[in-house]
């Protein structure tokens, strides 16, 4: 049974985890698709801006500068480094105008989100007998030609362009002046950065996300509820089995005695002997009473607070309790009992049903005796605190573990003590006591330490 439960649990947890992962995976996939679609859509808009006459003119200006600088470079008037520095400088001076136009065009697109844009140069190569790479000097380097300044890694590519052109320049390196030709390849990349890209995509997915969270929470809730019900069911089953065992045990002795006594009635000698006959009948009667009492106990002690027919009257607390304790002591004449009291001295009236309330007190007092060693020490203390009358019944018995305290007032619950119960009982006393106290609008609780004794507290409101 235990292993079946374990497997059921393990499989449920695994299914739950699998479902959660699938859902997580689907959400991630949707996010990726939505993000890509969003980026594509933005890219389309940017591409439209890129085809602009004014911008092209600025780029051409820069191209001219590049050409001039290459001529100087070819004539060995400047180094490669200087060339790069100069064309970057030129780009910087042109950028103000470029970016202004760009921003204006972007504004006209009326996008409802912000974005940054830039055009990067990826490579500049002069083709000839030997190719001469002007840029990049190291791998994956790039520089911003126009646009905003932002890191490349947090951005998306819009387009990559490659322009190939042929130029002439006047070569003065030798003794004579000649016109030389070179082929130039410039690779550029347009890059955009959507501000708050993630949150925009998440906003687009809000419905799906909220739906998923609700479904997930519902799943967790259902899972938790099923688990709780299952565990509770298991507990109830164990408690029921315990109860059946206990009641069977309780019935066994009187039934066995009844059996012996009724068999005796069939014996001729007993039938002929009026004394023996009377004795057997008395036994039968007594055992019958015992069984009847047991059944009555189960029937009445199973009542809950709403079904207890109270008839409350004004009762003066102190004399009433003294009377109850006197009766209790009388019933335990042959047991060693040390009962001390510390009763609230002032006159306090309680609205009690004396019959039921006495039963509740007797249950607690009986338990204090039942679950103590041979010498029973009980202390009864009463006090008034915040309009409540508090009765504390303290014993120095075996005590109750914190774990057992959680279920102590449950119907049929008995603290497990190995496989055998040292004390007889049906686990109804505390349940019934709690129901009676509840019917008086009060509450009962326990403070206990295993091996250190227990204190049961009854609190009754004085104004109800
Ligand atoms: P029963 O005494 O018939 O088992 P109760 O409902 O009166 O049923 O008590 C439930 C369980 O609580 C008992 O089985 C016992 O283990 C524990 N218990 C009750 N009162 C005390 C006490 N004063 N000290 C230690 N254990 C107690």
Coordinates of C-alpha atoms and ligand atoms in Angstrom, one line a residue:
X1 CA 0.0 0.0 0.0
X2 CA 2.8 2.3 1.0
X3 CA 4.8 1.6 -2.2
X4 CA 1.7 2.1 -4.3
X5 CA 1.1 5.4 -2.7
X6 CA 4.8 6.3 -3.2
X7 CA 4.6 5.4 -6.9
X8 CA 1.4 7.3 -7.4
X9 CA 3.0 10.3 -5.9
X10 CA 6.2 10.0 -7.9
X11 CA 4.4 9.6 -11.2
X12 CA 2.0 12.5 -10.4
X13 CA 5.0 14.7 -9.6
X14 CA 6.7 13.6 -12.8
X15 CA 3.6 14.2 -14.9
X16 CA 3.2 17.6 -13.3
X17 CA 6.8 18.5 -14.0
X18 CA 6.5 17.2 -17.6
X19 CA 3.4 19.3 -18.2
X20 CA 5.0 22.4 -16.7
X21 CA 8.1 21.9 -18.9
X22 CA 6.0 21.5 -22.0
X23 CA 4.0 24.6 -21.2
X24 CA 7.3 26.5 -20.5
X25 CA 8.7 25.2 -23.8
X26 CA 5.6 26.3 -25.7
X27 CA 5.6 29.7 -24.2
X28 CA 9.3 30.1 -25.0
X29 CA 8.6 29.1 -28.6
X30 CA 5.7 31.5 -28.9
X31 CA 8.0 34.2 -27.5
X32 CA 10.7 33.5 -30.1
X33 CA 8.1 33.5 -33.0
X34 CA 6.5 36.7 -31.8
X35 CA 9.9 38.3 -31.3
X36 CA 11.0 37.3 -34.8
X37 CA 7.8 38.6 -36.3
X38 CA 8.2 41.9 -34.5
X39 CA 11.8 42.3 -35.6
X40 CA 10.9 41.5 -39.2
X41 CA 8.1 44.0 -39.1
X42 CA 10.4 46.7 -37.7
X43 CA 13.1 45.8 -40.2
X44 CA 10.7 46.3 -43.1
X45 CA 10.0 49.8 -41.8
X46 CA 13.7 50.6 -41.5
X47 CA 14.4 49.3 -44.9
X48 CA 11.9 51.7 -46.3
X49 CA 13.7 54.6 -44.7
X50 CA 17.0 53.4 -46.1
X51 CA 15.9 54.2 -49.6
X52 CA 16.1 57.9 -49.2
X53 CA 17.7 60.4 -51.6
X54 CA 18.9 62.8 -48.9
X55 CA 20.6 60.0 -46.9
X56 CA 22.2 58.6 -50.1
X57 CA 23.7 62.0 -50.8
X58 CA 25.4 62.1 -47.4
X59 CA 26.7 58.6 -47.8
X60 CA 28.1 59.7 -51.2
X61 CA 29.8 62.6 -49.6
X62 CA 31.6 60.2 -47.4
X63 CA 32.4 58.0 -50.4
X64 CA 34.1 60.9 -52.0
X65 CA 36.2 61.5 -48.9
X66 CA 37.1 57.8 -48.9
X67 CA 38.2 58.1 -52.5
X68 CA 40.4 61.1 -51.8
X69 CA 42.0 59.5 -48.8
X70 CA 42.7 56.4 -50.8
X71 CA 44.5 58.5 -53.4
X72 CA 46.6 60.0 -50.6
X73 CA 47.2 56.6 -49.3
X74 CA 48.2 55.1 -52.6
X75 CA 50.6 58.0 -53.0
X76 CA 52.0 57.1 -49.6
X77 CA 51.2 60.5 -48.2
X78 CA 49.3 58.9 -45.3
X79 CA 49.3 55.6 -43.6
X80 CA 46.4 53.2 -43.4
X81 CA 45.8 54.2 -39.8
X82 CA 45.6 57.9 -40.8
X83 CA 43.2 57.0 -43.6
X84 CA 40.9 55.3 -41.2
X85 CA 41.1 58.1 -38.8
X86 CA 40.2 60.7 -41.5
X87 CA 37.3 58.8 -42.9
X88 CA 35.9 58.3 -39.5
X89 CA 36.3 62.0 -38.7
X90 CA 34.4 62.8 -41.9
X91 CA 31.6 60.4 -41.0
X92 CA 31.3 62.1 -37.6
X93 CA 30.9 65.5 -39.1
X94 CA 28.3 64.3 -41.5
X95 CA 26.5 62.2 -38.9
X96 CA 24.6 65.1 -37.3
X97 CA 22.8 65.8 -40.6
X98 CA 22.4 62.1 -41.4
X99 CA 20.9 61.3 -38.0
X100 CA 18.6 64.3 -38.1
X101 CA 17.1 63.2 -41.4
X102 CA 16.9 59.6 -40.2
X103 CA 15.0 60.5 -37.1
X104 CA 12.6 62.7 -39.0
X105 CA 11.9 59.8 -41.4
X106 CA 11.5 57.4 -38.4
X107 CA 9.0 59.8 -36.8
X108 CA 7.0 59.8 -40.0
X109 CA 6.6 56.0 -39.7
X110 CA 4.7 56.6 -36.5
X111 CA 6.0 53.5 -34.7
X112 CA 4.6 53.3 -31.2
X113 CA 8.0 52.2 -29.8
X114 CA 11.5 53.7 -29.7
X115 CA 14.5 52.4 -31.6
X116 CA 18.1 53.2 -32.3
X117 CA 19.7 52.8 -35.7
X118 CA 23.2 52.9 -37.1
X119 CA 25.2 52.0 -40.2
X120 CA 28.4 50.1 -39.5
X121 CA 31.3 49.6 -41.9
X122 CA 32.4 46.0 -41.8
X123 CA 35.2 46.1 -44.4
X124 CA 37.0 48.2 -46.9
X125 CA 39.2 46.3 -49.3
X126 CA 41.2 47.5 -52.4
X127 CA 41.5 44.8 -55.0
X128 CA 44.5 44.7 -57.2
X129 CA 47.4 42.4 -57.9
X130 CA 47.5 42.0 -54.2
X131 CA 44.4 42.7 -52.1
X132 CA 44.8 45.5 -49.6
X133 CA 42.5 45.4 -46.6
X134 CA 42.1 48.8 -45.2
X135 CA 39.5 47.7 -42.7
X136 CA 39.1 45.7 -40.5
X137 CA 42.6 45.4 -39.2
X138 CA 41.5 42.7 -36.7
X139 CA 38.8 40.1 -37.1
X140 CA 35.1 41.1 -36.5
X141 CA 36.0 44.7 -36.0
X142 CA 33.5 47.3 -37.3
X143 CA 33.0 51.0 -36.9
X144 CA 30.0 53.2 -36.8
X145 CA 29.6 55.3 -39.9
X146 CA 26.3 57.0 -39.2
X147 CA 23.5 56.8 -36.6
X148 CA 23.4 56.3 -32.9
X149 CA 26.1 54.8 -30.7
X150 CA 25.1 51.5 -29.1
X151 CA 26.8 48.1 -28.6
X152 CA 26.5 45.7 -31.5
X153 CA 25.6 42.7 -29.5
X154 CA 22.3 44.0 -28.2
X155 CA 21.1 44.8 -31.7
X156 CA 19.5 43.2 -34.8
X157 CA 20.8 43.3 -38.3
X158 CA 18.6 45.1 -40.8
X159 CA 20.6 44.6 -44.0
X160 CA 24.1 44.0 -45.3
X161 CA 25.3 45.8 -48.3
X162 CA 28.3 45.4 -50.5
X163 CA 29.4 48.1 -53.0
X164 CA 32.0 47.4 -55.6
X165 CA 33.4 50.3 -57.7
X166 CA 36.3 51.2 -59.8
X167 CA 38.3 54.4 -59.3
X168 CA 41.1 56.2 -61.0
X169 CA 43.8 58.2 -59.1
X170 CA 46.8 60.1 -60.1
X171 CA 49.9 58.3 -59.1
X172 CA 53.0 60.4 -58.2
X173 CA 55.0 57.8 -56.4
X174 CA 57.3 57.0 -59.4
X175 CA 59.3 59.5 -61.4
X176 CA 56.4 60.1 -63.7
X177 CA 52.8 60.9 -63.1
X178 CA 50.4 58.2 -64.2
X179 CA 46.7 57.5 -63.8
X180 CA 46.1 54.3 -62.0
X181 CA 43.0 52.3 -61.4
X182 CA 41.8 50.4 -58.4
X183 CA 38.8 48.4 -57.4
X184 CA 37.2 49.1 -54.1
X185 CA 34.8 46.9 -52.1
X186 CA 33.0 48.4 -49.2
X187 CA 30.8 46.2 -46.9
X188 CA 28.3 47.9 -44.7
X189 CA 25.7 46.7 -42.2
X190 CA 22.6 48.5 -41.0
X191 CA 21.8 47.7 -37.4
X192 CA 18.8 48.5 -35.2
X193 CA 18.1 48.3 -31.5
X194 CA 14.6 48.2 -30.4
X195 CA 14.3 49.8 -27.0
X196 CA 12.5 47.5 -24.5
X197 CA 12.2 44.8 -27.1
X198 CA 11.5 42.1 -24.6
X199 CA 8.8 43.9 -22.7
X200 CA 7.1 44.9 -26.0
X201 CA 7.0 41.2 -27.1
X202 CA 5.8 40.2 -23.6
X203 CA 3.1 42.8 -23.7
X204 CA 1.9 41.3 -27.0
X205 CA 1.8 37.9 -25.3
X206 CA 0.0 39.2 -22.2
X207 CA -3.2 37.2 -22.9
X208 CA -1.3 34.0 -23.5
X209 CA 0.9 34.6 -20.5
X210 CA -2.0 35.4 -18.1
X211 CA -3.9 32.4 -19.5
X212 CA -0.9 30.1 -18.9
X213 CA -0.3 31.4 -15.4
X214 CA -4.0 30.9 -14.6
X215 CA -3.9 27.3 -16.0
X216 CA -0.6 26.7 -14.2
X217 CA -2.0 27.9 -10.9
X218 CA -5.2 25.9 -11.4
X219 CA -3.0 22.9 -12.1
X220 CA -0.9 23.5 -9.0
X221 CA -4.1 24.0 -7.0
X222 CA -5.8 20.8 -8.3
X223 CA -2.6 18.9 -7.7
X224 CA -2.3 20.2 -4.2
X225 CA -6.0 19.6 -3.5
X226 CA -5.8 16.0 -4.8
X227 CA -2.7 15.3 -2.8
X228 CA -4.2 16.7 0.3
X229 CA -7.4 14.7 -0.2
X230 CA -5.4 11.6 -0.8
X231 CA -3.4 12.0 2.3
X232 CA -6.4 12.9 4.4
X233 CA -8.2 9.8 3.0
X234 CA -5.3 7.7 4.0
X235 CA -5.4 9.1 7.5
X236 CA -9.2 8.7 7.8
X237 CA -8.8 5.1 6.6
X238 CA -6.1 4.4 9.2
X239 CA -8.2 6.0 11.9
X240 CA -11.3 4.0 10.9
X241 CA -9.3 0.8 11.0
X242 CA -8.0 1.7 14.4
X243 CA -11.5 2.5 15.6
X244 CA -12.9 -0.9 14.3
X245 CA -10.0 -2.7 16.0
X246 CA -10.7 -0.8 19.2
X247 CA -14.4 -1.4 19.3
X248 CA -14.0 -5.0 18.4
X249 CA -11.6 -5.3 21.3
X250 CA -14.0 -3.6 23.6
X251 CA -16.9 -5.9 22.6
X252 CA -14.9 -9.1 22.8
X253 CA -14.8 -9.4 26.5
X254 CA -18.5 -8.8 27.3
X255 CA -19.5 -11.0 24.3
X256 CA -17.2 -13.8 25.5
X257 CA -18.6 -13.5 29.0
X258 CA -22.2 -13.4 27.6
X259 CA -21.4 -16.6 25.6
X260 CA -20.1 -18.4 28.7
X261 CA -23.1 -17.3 30.8
X262 CA -25.7 -18.2 28.2
X263 CA -24.1 -21.6 27.6
X264 CA -24.3 -22.1 31.4
X265 CA -28.1 -21.5 31.2
X266 CA -28.4 -24.6 29.1
X267 CA -26.6 -26.7 31.7
X268 CA -29.2 -28.8 33.7
X269 CA -27.4 -28.3 37.1
X270 CA -27.6 -24.5 36.8
X271 CA -31.2 -24.6 35.6
X272 CA -32.0 -26.6 38.8
X273 CA -30.1 -24.3 41.1
X274 CA -31.9 -21.0 41.5
X275 CA -28.8 -19.3 43.0
X276 CA -26.6 -20.3 40.1
X277 CA -29.3 -19.3 37.7
X278 CA -29.7 -15.9 39.3
X279 CA -25.9 -15.5 39.2
X280 CA -25.8 -16.3 35.4
X281 CA -28.6 -13.9 34.7
X282 CA -26.9 -11.1 36.6
X283 CA -23.8 -11.7 34.6
X284 CA -25.8 -11.6 31.3
X285 CA -27.6 -8.5 32.5
X286 CA -24.3 -6.7 33.4
X287 CA -22.6 -7.6 30.1
X288 CA -25.7 -6.5 28.2
X289 CA -25.5 -3.2 30.0
X290 CA -21.8 -2.9 29.2
X291 CA -22.5 -3.4 25.5
X292 CA -25.4 -1.1 25.5
X293 CA -23.2 1.6 27.2
X294 CA -20.5 1.2 24.7
X295 CA -22.9 1.6 21.8
X296 CA -24.5 4.7 23.6
X297 CA -21.1 6.1 24.0
X298 CA -20.3 5.8 20.3
X299 CA -23.7 7.2 19.4
X300 CA -23.7 10.2 21.7
X301 CA -20.1 11.0 21.7
X302 CA -20.1 11.2 18.0
X303 CA -22.5 14.2 18.0
X304 CA -21.2 17.5 16.7
X305 CA -21.6 20.9 18.3
X306 CA -24.7 21.8 16.2
X307 CA -26.5 18.6 17.2
X308 CA -25.9 18.9 21.0
X309 CA -29.2 20.0 22.5
X310 CA -27.9 22.4 25.2
X311 CA -30.1 23.8 27.9
X312 CA -27.9 26.5 29.4
X313 CA -28.5 28.1 32.8
X314 CA -26.6 30.6 34.9
X315 CA -24.1 28.7 36.9
X316 CA -21.8 30.2 39.6
X317 CA -18.4 29.0 38.4
X318 CA -16.5 28.2 41.6
X319 CA -19.1 26.1 43.6
X320 CA -20.0 24.3 40.4
X321 CA -16.4 23.3 39.7
X322 CA -15.9 22.3 43.3
X323 CA -18.9 20.0 43.1
X324 CA -17.7 18.5 39.8
X325 CA -14.2 17.8 41.3
X326 CA -15.8 16.3 44.4
X327 CA -17.8 13.9 42.3
X328 CA -14.8 13.0 40.3
X329 CA -12.7 12.2 43.4
X330 CA -15.5 10.0 44.7
X331 CA -15.5 7.9 41.6
X332 CA -11.7 7.3 41.9
X333 CA -11.6 6.2 45.5
X334 CA -9.1 3.5 45.1
X335 CA -6.7 5.4 43.0
X336 CA -3.8 7.5 44.3
X337 CA -4.9 10.9 43.3
X338 CA -3.3 14.2 44.2
X339 CA -5.8 16.9 43.0
X340 CA -5.0 20.5 43.8
X341 CA -7.0 23.6 42.8
X342 CA -6.4 27.3 42.3
X343 CA -9.8 28.6 41.6
X344 CA -10.6 32.2 40.6
X345 CA -11.8 33.8 43.9
X346 CA -14.4 36.2 42.6
X347 CA -18.0 35.4 41.8
X348 CA -18.2 34.6 38.1
X349 CA -21.4 33.4 36.4
X350 CA -21.2 31.1 33.4
X351 CA -24.0 30.1 31.0
X352 CA -23.6 26.3 30.9
X353 CA -25.5 23.2 30.3
X354 CA -24.4 21.5 33.4
X355 CA -24.9 18.0 32.1
X356 CA -22.9 18.3 28.9
X357 CA -20.2 20.6 30.4
X358 CA -19.7 18.2 33.3
X359 CA -19.2 15.4 30.7
X360 CA -16.6 17.5 28.9
X361 CA -14.7 18.2 32.2
X362 CA -15.0 14.5 33.2
X363 CA -13.5 13.5 29.9
X364 CA -10.4 15.7 30.5
X365 CA -10.1 14.6 34.1
X366 CA -10.5 10.9 33.1
X367 CA -7.8 11.3 30.5
X368 CA -5.5 13.0 33.0
X369 CA -5.8 9.9 35.2
X370 CA -5.8 7.4 32.3
X371 CA -2.6 8.7 30.7
X372 CA -0.6 9.2 34.0
X373 CA 1.5 6.8 36.0
X374 CA 0.3 5.1 39.1
X375 CA 0.4 8.4 41.1
X376 CA -1.9 10.9 39.5
X377 CA -1.2 14.6 40.0
X378 CA -3.8 16.9 38.7
X379 CA -4.0 20.7 39.1
X380 CA -7.1 22.7 38.2
X381 CA -6.7 26.4 37.8
X382 CA -9.3 28.9 36.7
X383 CA -8.9 32.6 35.8
X384 CA -10.6 35.4 33.8
X385 CA -8.8 36.9 30.9
X386 CA -10.2 39.3 28.4
X387 CA -13.8 38.4 29.0
X388 CA -13.1 34.7 28.9
X389 CA -13.3 32.2 31.6
X390 CA -10.3 29.8 31.4
X391 CA -10.2 26.4 33.0
X392 CA -6.8 24.7 32.9
X393 CA -6.5 21.0 33.7
X394 CA -2.8 20.1 34.2
X395 CA -1.4 16.6 34.7
X396 CA 2.1 15.2 35.0
X397 CA 1.4 12.2 32.8
X398 CA 3.0 10.9 29.6
X399 CA 2.5 14.1 27.6
X400 CA 1.6 14.3 23.9
X401 CA 4.1 14.9 21.0
X402 CA 3.7 18.1 18.9
X403 CA 2.8 16.0 15.9
X404 CA 0.0 14.1 17.7
X405 CA -1.4 17.4 19.1
X406 CA -2.4 18.4 15.5
X407 CA -5.0 15.6 15.3
X408 CA -5.8 15.2 19.0
X409 CA -9.3 16.5 18.8
X410 CA -10.2 14.5 15.6
X411 CA -12.9 12.0 15.8
X412 CA -11.6 8.5 16.6
X413 CA -8.0 9.8 16.9
X414 CA -5.8 8.0 19.4
X415 CA -2.1 8.7 19.8
X416 CA -0.3 5.7 18.3
X417 CA 1.8 3.8 20.8
X418 CA 3.3 1.1 18.7
X419 CA 0.8 -1.6 17.8
X420 CA -0.8 -1.9 21.1
X421 CA -2.7 0.6 23.1
X422 CA -1.9 0.5 26.8
X423 CA -5.2 2.2 27.6
X424 CA -8.6 1.3 26.4
X425 CA -10.5 3.9 24.5
X426 CA -12.3 4.8 21.2
X427 CA -10.7 8.1 20.6
X428 CA -14.0 9.9 21.1
X429 CA -13.5 11.7 24.4
X430 CA -11.5 14.7 23.2
X431 CA -13.6 15.0 20.1
X432 CA -16.8 15.1 22.1
X433 CA -15.3 17.5 24.7
X434 CA -14.3 19.9 21.9
X435 CA -17.9 19.7 20.4
X436 CA -19.4 20.4 23.8
X437 CA -17.1 23.4 24.4
X438 CA -17.8 24.7 20.9
X439 CA -21.5 24.5 21.5
X440 CA -20.8 26.8 24.4
X441 CA -19.0 29.2 22.0
X442 CA -15.7 28.3 23.6
X443 CA -12.6 26.5 22.5
X444 CA -10.4 23.8 23.9
X445 CA -6.7 23.5 23.4
X446 CA -3.7 21.6 24.6
X447 CA -0.2 22.5 25.7
X448 CA 2.0 19.5 26.1
X449 CA 5.5 18.1 25.9
X450 CA 6.2 14.4 25.5
X451 CA 7.1 12.9 28.8
X452 CA 6.3 16.2 30.6
X453 CA 2.6 16.1 31.2
X454 CA -0.2 18.0 29.5
X455 CA -2.4 21.0 30.2
X456 CA -5.8 21.2 28.6
X457 CA -7.4 24.6 28.4
X458 CA -11.1 25.4 28.1
X459 CA -12.0 29.0 27.3
X460 CA -15.6 30.1 27.6
X461 CA -16.7 33.6 26.6
X462 CA -18.4 35.4 29.5
X463 CA -20.7 37.5 27.2
X464 CA -22.5 34.8 25.2
Ligands
LIG1 P1 -9.3 7.8 24.2 O1 -8.9 8.2 25.6 O2 -10.6 7.1 24.2 O3 -8.3 7.2 23.4 P2 -9.6 10.7 23.7 O4 -10.3 11.4 22.6 O5 -10.1 11.0 25.1 O6 -9.8 9.1 23.4 O7 -8.1 10.9 23.6 C1 -7.4 10.8 22.4 C2 -6.0 10.5 22.6 O8 -5.3 11.6 23.2 C3 -5.7 9.4 23.6 O9 -5.7 8.1 22.9 C4 -4.4 9.7 24.2 O10 -3.4 9.1 23.5 C5 -4.3 11.2 24.1 N1 -4.5 11.9 25.4 C6 -5.7 12.4 25.8 N2 -5.5 13.0 27.0 C7 -4.2 12.9 27.3 C8 -3.4 13.2 28.5 N3 -4.0 13.9 29.5 N4 -2.1 12.9 28.5 C9 -1.6 12.2 27.5 N5 -2.3 11.8 26.4 C10 -3.6 12.1 26.3

